Coordinates of C-alpha atoms in Angstrom, one line a residue:
M6 CA 297.9 99.3 -84.3
T7 CA 295.5 102.9 -83.9
R8 CA 292.3 100.4 -83.6
W9 CA 294.2 98.1 -81.5
F10 CA 295.2 100.8 -78.9
Q11 CA 291.2 102.3 -79.3
D12 CA 290.0 98.9 -78.0
I13 CA 292.3 96.9 -76.1
G14 CA 295.5 99.5 -75.7
W15 CA 294.3 102.1 -73.8
R16 CA 293.3 99.3 -71.3
H17 CA 297.0 98.1 -70.9
L18 CA 299.1 101.7 -70.7
V19 CA 295.7 102.7 -67.7
G20 CA 296.8 99.2 -65.6
V21 CA 300.2 100.1 -65.8
V22 CA 300.2 103.8 -65.0
A23 CA 298.2 102.4 -62.1
L24 CA 300.5 100.0 -61.2
L25 CA 303.6 102.1 -61.2
F26 CA 301.8 104.7 -58.8
A27 CA 300.8 101.8 -56.4
L28 CA 304.4 100.5 -56.8
F29 CA 306.5 103.3 -56.3
P30 CA 305.7 104.0 -52.3
V31 CA 307.1 100.4 -51.9
A32 CA 310.2 101.0 -54.3
W33 CA 310.8 104.3 -52.4
V34 CA 310.7 102.6 -48.8
L35 CA 312.5 99.4 -49.9
S36 CA 315.4 102.0 -51.4
A37 CA 315.5 103.9 -48.1
S38 CA 315.7 101.0 -45.7
V39 CA 319.0 99.7 -47.6
N40 CA 319.9 103.7 -48.4
P41 CA 323.8 104.5 -46.6
T42 CA 323.1 107.7 -45.6
G43 CA 320.0 106.9 -43.6
T44 CA 318.7 110.0 -43.6
L45 CA 315.5 111.4 -45.1
A46 CA 317.7 114.2 -46.9
G47 CA 320.2 112.0 -48.5
Q48 CA 317.5 109.4 -49.8
Q49 CA 317.6 108.5 -53.4
L50 CA 315.4 105.5 -55.4
I51 CA 318.5 104.2 -56.3
P52 CA 321.1 104.0 -53.9
A53 CA 325.0 104.2 -54.7
E54 CA 326.0 101.4 -52.5
P55 CA 323.2 100.0 -50.7
T56 CA 323.8 98.6 -47.0
L57 CA 322.4 96.3 -44.1
E58 CA 323.2 99.1 -41.7
N59 CA 320.0 100.6 -40.8
F60 CA 318.3 96.8 -40.2
R61 CA 321.3 97.2 -38.1
A62 CA 320.8 99.8 -36.2
L63 CA 316.9 98.9 -36.0
F64 CA 317.9 95.8 -34.2
A65 CA 319.5 97.6 -31.7
T66 CA 316.5 98.9 -29.8
D67 CA 313.1 96.7 -29.5
F68 CA 311.9 96.2 -32.5
W69 CA 311.6 92.9 -31.9
L70 CA 309.9 92.9 -29.0
W71 CA 307.2 95.1 -30.4
F72 CA 306.8 93.0 -33.5
R73 CA 306.2 89.7 -31.3
N74 CA 303.3 92.0 -29.7
S75 CA 302.0 93.5 -32.9
L76 CA 301.8 89.8 -34.1
I77 CA 300.3 88.6 -31.2
V78 CA 297.5 92.1 -31.2
A79 CA 296.5 91.4 -34.3
G80 CA 296.1 87.2 -34.4
T81 CA 294.3 87.0 -31.6
G82 CA 292.3 90.2 -32.7
A83 CA 291.7 88.7 -35.9
L84 CA 290.6 85.5 -35.1
G85 CA 288.7 86.4 -32.0
T86 CA 286.6 89.0 -34.5
V87 CA 286.0 86.1 -37.2
L88 CA 284.8 83.9 -34.3
L89 CA 281.7 86.6 -32.8
A90 CA 280.7 87.5 -36.3
A91 CA 280.4 84.4 -37.8
L92 CA 278.3 83.6 -34.5
A93 CA 276.0 87.3 -34.7
A94 CA 275.8 86.6 -38.6
Y95 CA 274.7 83.1 -37.9
A96 CA 271.9 84.3 -35.5
F97 CA 270.9 87.3 -37.5
S98 CA 270.5 85.0 -40.9
R99 CA 269.4 81.8 -39.6
L100 CA 267.2 82.6 -36.4
R101 CA 264.2 84.7 -36.0
F102 CA 263.2 86.1 -33.2
R103 CA 262.1 89.4 -31.4
G104 CA 264.6 92.2 -32.2
R105 CA 266.4 91.1 -35.3
R106 CA 265.4 94.0 -37.6
T107 CA 266.2 96.1 -34.8
G108 CA 269.2 94.4 -33.9
L109 CA 270.8 94.4 -38.0
L110 CA 269.6 98.4 -38.3
S111 CA 271.1 99.0 -34.8
L112 CA 274.5 97.7 -35.6
L113 CA 274.5 99.5 -39.6
L114 CA 273.6 102.1 -37.6
V115 CA 276.5 102.0 -35.0
Q116 CA 278.7 101.3 -37.6
M117 CA 278.2 104.5 -39.3
F118 CA 280.5 106.1 -36.8
P119 CA 283.7 106.6 -37.3
Q120 CA 285.4 105.0 -34.6
L121 CA 287.7 108.3 -33.5
L122 CA 284.4 109.6 -32.4
A123 CA 284.7 106.9 -29.1
F124 CA 288.5 107.7 -28.9
V125 CA 288.0 109.8 -25.6
A126 CA 285.4 107.2 -24.2
I127 CA 287.6 104.1 -24.8
F128 CA 290.5 105.7 -23.0
L129 CA 288.2 106.5 -19.9
M130 CA 286.8 103.2 -20.2
M131 CA 289.9 101.3 -19.9
I132 CA 291.4 102.9 -16.8
A133 CA 288.2 102.6 -15.3
I134 CA 288.3 98.7 -16.4
G135 CA 291.9 98.5 -14.5
D136 CA 290.8 99.6 -11.4
V137 CA 288.7 96.5 -11.0
A138 CA 290.6 94.4 -13.3
P139 CA 294.4 95.6 -13.9
A140 CA 295.0 92.6 -16.3
I141 CA 292.8 93.7 -19.2
G142 CA 293.0 97.7 -18.1
T143 CA 295.6 100.7 -20.1
G144 CA 298.8 99.5 -20.8
T145 CA 298.1 95.9 -20.8
I146 CA 297.8 93.3 -24.9
A147 CA 294.6 91.9 -23.4
G148 CA 292.8 95.1 -22.6
L149 CA 293.7 96.2 -26.7
I150 CA 292.2 93.2 -28.2
L151 CA 289.6 93.3 -26.1
V152 CA 288.9 97.0 -27.7
Y153 CA 289.9 95.5 -31.2
L154 CA 286.9 92.7 -30.9
G155 CA 283.8 95.2 -30.8
G156 CA 285.4 97.8 -33.1
A157 CA 284.1 96.3 -36.5
M158 CA 281.2 93.8 -35.1
G159 CA 278.8 95.7 -37.3
V160 CA 280.9 95.5 -40.8
N161 CA 281.8 92.3 -39.9
T162 CA 278.6 90.8 -39.0
W163 CA 276.7 92.5 -42.0
L164 CA 279.2 91.2 -44.4
I165 CA 279.4 87.4 -43.1
K166 CA 275.6 87.5 -42.9
G167 CA 275.4 88.4 -46.3
F168 CA 277.3 85.3 -47.6
F169 CA 275.0 82.9 -44.9
D170 CA 271.9 84.0 -46.8
T171 CA 273.9 82.3 -49.9
I172 CA 273.6 78.9 -48.4
P173 CA 270.5 77.4 -49.2
K174 CA 268.8 76.8 -46.2
D175 CA 267.9 73.4 -47.3
L176 CA 270.8 72.1 -45.8
D177 CA 270.1 73.0 -42.8
E178 CA 266.7 71.8 -42.6
S179 CA 268.4 68.7 -43.8
A180 CA 270.6 68.7 -41.3
L181 CA 267.7 69.5 -38.2
V182 CA 265.1 66.5 -40.0
D183 CA 268.2 64.2 -39.0
G184 CA 268.3 65.5 -35.9
A185 CA 271.5 67.5 -35.9
T186 CA 272.0 70.5 -33.3
H187 CA 272.2 74.3 -34.0
W188 CA 275.3 74.4 -33.2
Q189 CA 276.3 71.1 -35.3
V190 CA 274.5 72.7 -38.3
Y191 CA 276.8 75.9 -37.9
S192 CA 280.1 74.3 -37.4
R193 CA 280.0 71.7 -39.4
I194 CA 277.5 73.1 -42.4
I195 CA 278.1 76.8 -42.4
M196 CA 281.1 77.0 -41.6
P197 CA 283.0 75.0 -44.1
L198 CA 280.9 76.8 -46.7
A199 CA 281.7 79.8 -45.5
A200 CA 285.3 79.8 -45.3
P201 CA 286.4 82.2 -48.4
I202 CA 284.3 85.1 -46.2
L203 CA 286.0 84.0 -43.2
A204 CA 289.3 84.5 -44.7
V205 CA 288.4 87.8 -45.7
V206 CA 287.2 88.9 -43.0
G207 CA 290.0 87.9 -40.8
L208 CA 292.6 89.7 -43.7
L209 CA 291.5 92.8 -42.9
A210 CA 290.8 92.2 -39.4
F211 CA 294.3 91.6 -39.2
V212 CA 295.6 94.4 -41.4
A213 CA 293.7 96.9 -40.1
I214 CA 294.7 96.1 -36.4
L215 CA 298.4 95.9 -37.3
N216 CA 298.4 99.5 -39.3
D217 CA 296.5 100.9 -36.1
F218 CA 298.4 103.5 -34.3
V219 CA 295.8 106.0 -32.4
I220 CA 293.6 103.5 -30.5
A221 CA 297.0 101.3 -29.5
N222 CA 298.8 104.5 -28.4
A223 CA 296.3 105.3 -26.4
V224 CA 295.4 102.3 -24.3
L225 CA 299.8 100.9 -24.1
S226 CA 301.5 104.3 -24.0
Q227 CA 302.1 104.1 -20.0
N228 CA 303.8 100.6 -20.8
S229 CA 306.6 100.3 -23.2
D230 CA 307.1 96.3 -22.4
S231 CA 303.3 96.2 -24.4
W232 CA 304.1 98.8 -27.0
T233 CA 303.0 97.5 -30.9
L234 CA 305.4 97.9 -33.5
S235 CA 303.4 101.3 -35.0
I236 CA 304.2 102.9 -31.6
G237 CA 308.0 101.8 -31.2
L238 CA 308.7 102.6 -35.0
F239 CA 306.7 106.5 -33.8
R240 CA 308.3 106.9 -30.6
Y241 CA 312.0 105.9 -32.3
I242 CA 311.6 108.9 -34.8
D243 CA 309.7 111.1 -33.2
D244 CA 313.0 113.2 -32.0
R245 CA 314.8 112.9 -34.6
Y246 CA 312.9 112.0 -37.8
G247 CA 315.3 113.0 -40.7
A248 CA 318.2 111.2 -39.1
R249 CA 316.3 107.8 -38.6
W250 CA 314.9 107.3 -41.6
G251 CA 316.4 104.8 -43.2
P252 CA 316.2 102.2 -39.6
F253 CA 312.4 103.3 -40.1
S254 CA 312.0 102.2 -43.4
A255 CA 313.8 99.1 -42.3
G256 CA 311.1 98.7 -39.6
A257 CA 308.2 98.6 -42.0
V258 CA 309.6 96.1 -44.6
I259 CA 310.3 93.8 -42.3
G260 CA 306.6 94.8 -40.6
S261 CA 304.8 94.1 -43.8
I262 CA 305.8 90.6 -44.4
P263 CA 303.4 88.7 -42.3
T264 CA 300.7 91.2 -43.9
V265 CA 302.2 89.7 -47.4
F266 CA 302.5 86.1 -46.7
L267 CA 298.8 86.6 -45.2
F268 CA 297.7 87.9 -48.3
M269 CA 299.1 85.2 -50.6
F270 CA 298.0 82.5 -48.2
L271 CA 294.4 83.5 -48.6
Q272 CA 294.6 85.0 -52.4
K273 CA 292.1 82.5 -53.7
Y274 CA 289.4 83.0 -51.1
I275 CA 289.6 87.2 -51.4
V276 CA 287.3 87.8 -54.9
S277 CA 284.5 85.2 -54.1
G278 CA 284.3 86.2 -50.4
L279 CA 284.1 89.9 -50.6
T280 CA 281.5 89.6 -53.7
Q281 CA 279.4 87.2 -52.3
G282 CA 279.0 88.8 -49.4
S283 CA 277.6 91.9 -50.3
V284 CA 275.4 90.9 -52.8
K285 CA 272.6 89.8 -50.5
G286 CA 272.2 91.6 -47.0

């Protein structure tokens, strides 16, 4: 028993402790969502009489509008991020042109600065854009999506380029000899083979956009019809934090469902996509 614990058993113990540590916040929020008191002061890990009253109180707000806006912004932003980053990664991986190395280093250097440093610049830029094109200015979902599309281009381009570099160039050259264009090589050969890394980038972008509050609040705070889930729940609980803890937790539970389903749908790509995309720059 002692030798088994020294060789293998301690690993199981560490795994169980890590699992409990990770699941405790989830269990706490799930418990709060069905707690009959609905308050932070009366919160219990195992409520005496579970109820759905917190969900009814939440549905009396504009929750479904916030939820729909969040799905539109996160889904469109993630899809656009994957497409733009894949196009840039293909150019840096397969084509040779003047300024290629400078462009790669510039993307890396720009990505090193925290996005919060650009918070004020983004807000002022969106106001200026709104004066010329109101459809993509402040208070619009389209404007927020445009901000997100450029936010993570650097790291995603590097990640996808690393994966593209692992695909043999002989495939490209064979297709080019047979008369294929670069677009046909990209769309019919490279993209299908790069499905794992594209799934990983899409998932990470979706989660990051869905959870963002700072940039979304700066762009959309002036128009309540465009609020995302993070803004709506924050405004709902802001003035009565302790009293509305139950409905807030219910909103958090429902808001996490799309991420869970997307993760389960793409989980077969995640491990291979992360490892293969990070070993070659």
